[in-house]
Amino acid sequence: MVCVFESAAPSLVEIRKRKLRKPREDLFLFWKARLSRAEKTPDPRPSPNHSRSWAAKRQKHTGTSTAPWGRRPMEKFRAVLDLHLKHRNALGYVLVSLLTVGGERIFSTAVFQCPCSAAWNLPYGLVFLLVPALALFLLGYVLSARTWRLLTGCCAPGARTDCGAALRGALVCAQLNAVAAVAPLTWVAVALLGGSFYECAASGSAFVARRLCFGRSPGCAAQLPLVTCHQVQAPDVQDLQKELKAQSQVLGWVLIAVVIIVLLIFTSITRCLSPVSFLQLKFWKIYLEQEQQILKSQATEHAAELAKENIKCFFECSHPKEYNTPSIKDWQQISSLYTFNPKEQYYSILHKYVNRKEKNQSIRSSKEDTVVPVLGFVDSSDMNSTPDI
């Protein structure tokens, strides 16, 4: 008996379908296994908390800032402000010098026009050369806090003046002259280097005409005032403008050299005669800065409380509470000029006032007190400015 079994072998079509399906199934299984392994393994990237802690550790050890970019401009502004507070006087001198140079350039190009007249050249040129310098000199006096500390109340009834006070006032005035002369000397030096003002003034001077026209044509002296306007026909007289400009520039450089030498000598002498050391001067300036800041803060707070109490009593028709306010005599004493006494170490006139032995004792200068030039910054500081460090 022959048994016939149905063949389980796939047909040719099914074999071909399986061959086409297998690569797709293998690819699907591959990515499925890959994703399952990814879910089981931990994320190697740090968590946000870990990142913040790492940044804090980095800032602690390296000193670098982790602040966002929006805060960095504020930090740069604070750095510039600190630089200004540290070198306020030096930056002020530089700013005044730059403004003076710019003002001179504007005057010489836009305003100044030499009249080219024998009668007007000399006064016109001298006015533009010296009058702005005088105005800047007076402005330096006006802007100095030390000037008003010296003048306020000096002519009031009952003000005491003696020879010692007059001598100290003269020394302070000499120091004020030196400080106020920075801007006018800058103006004159820059104007001489430019040459326009000097050329106009010198061309109208009879003395300069005799010197420059010696050995030249007979009409040289009459034509010299026209040199700055380029209206001279004679070539030998026309060349005199270059000589005038050379004289002006030489005088300008000589003035700059003299000012630098005198300033260096004066600074060296005052430092050599200083009764205090270099580091104590630094500490002194730091103390004054803090004293003026605290004084302004306390004065503002006290004035605000006093004003509130007075306004409240005005509207309520009541009597104000008693406030302890310094008297006129107290304000006068702490507003006087500072003098140095080697036996008593006080860093300001306010420091001297609060350490007086008796309540009614005057702190006016005695015979042993002297005005020290290197300590001029003590009187220069007020509640609206701080000394440089």
mmCIF file with all atom_site columns, C-alpha atoms in Angstrom, residues 67 89 122 198 229 281 311 318 373:
data_model
loop_
_atom_site.group_PDB
_atom_site.id
_atom_site.type_symbol
_atom_site.label_atom_id
_atom_site.label_alt_id
_atom_site.label_comp_id
_atom_site.label_asym_id
_atom_site.label_entity_id
_atom_site.label_seq_id
_atom_site.pdbx_PDB_ins_code
_atom_site.Cartn_x
_atom_site.Cartn_y
_atom_site.Cartn_z
_atom_site.occupancy
_atom_site.B_iso_or_equiv
_atom_site.pdbx_formal_charge
_atom_site.auth_seq_id
_atom_site.auth_comp_id
_atom_site.auth_asym_id
_atom_site.auth_atom_id
_atom_site.pdbx_PDB_model_num
ATOM 1 C CA . ALA A 1 67  ? 26.318 85.644  34.966 1.00 0.00 ? 67  ALA A CA 1
ATOM 2 C CA . ASN A 1 89  ? 41.122 114.621 39.346 1.00 0.00 ? 89  ASN A CA 1
ATOM 3 C CA . LEU A 1 122 ? 47.634 143.297 17.269 1.00 0.00 ? 122 LEU A CA 1
ATOM 4 C CA . TYR A 1 198 ? 50.087 134.817 16.920 1.00 0.00 ? 198 TYR A CA 1
ATOM 5 C CA . CYS A 1 229 ? 45.311 137.355 4.265  1.00 0.00 ? 229 CYS A CA 1
ATOM 6 C CA . LEU A 1 281 ? 48.256 109.680 52.298 1.00 0.00 ? 281 LEU A CA 1
ATOM 7 C CA . ILE A 1 311 ? 5.261  119.983 57.400 1.00 0.00 ? 311 ILE A CA 1
ATOM 8 C CA . SER A 1 318 ? 0.891  121.550 66.505 1.00 0.00 ? 318 SER A CA 1
ATOM 9 C CA . PRO A 1 373 ? 50.573 121.789 50.158 1.00 0.00 ? 373 PRO A CA 1
#
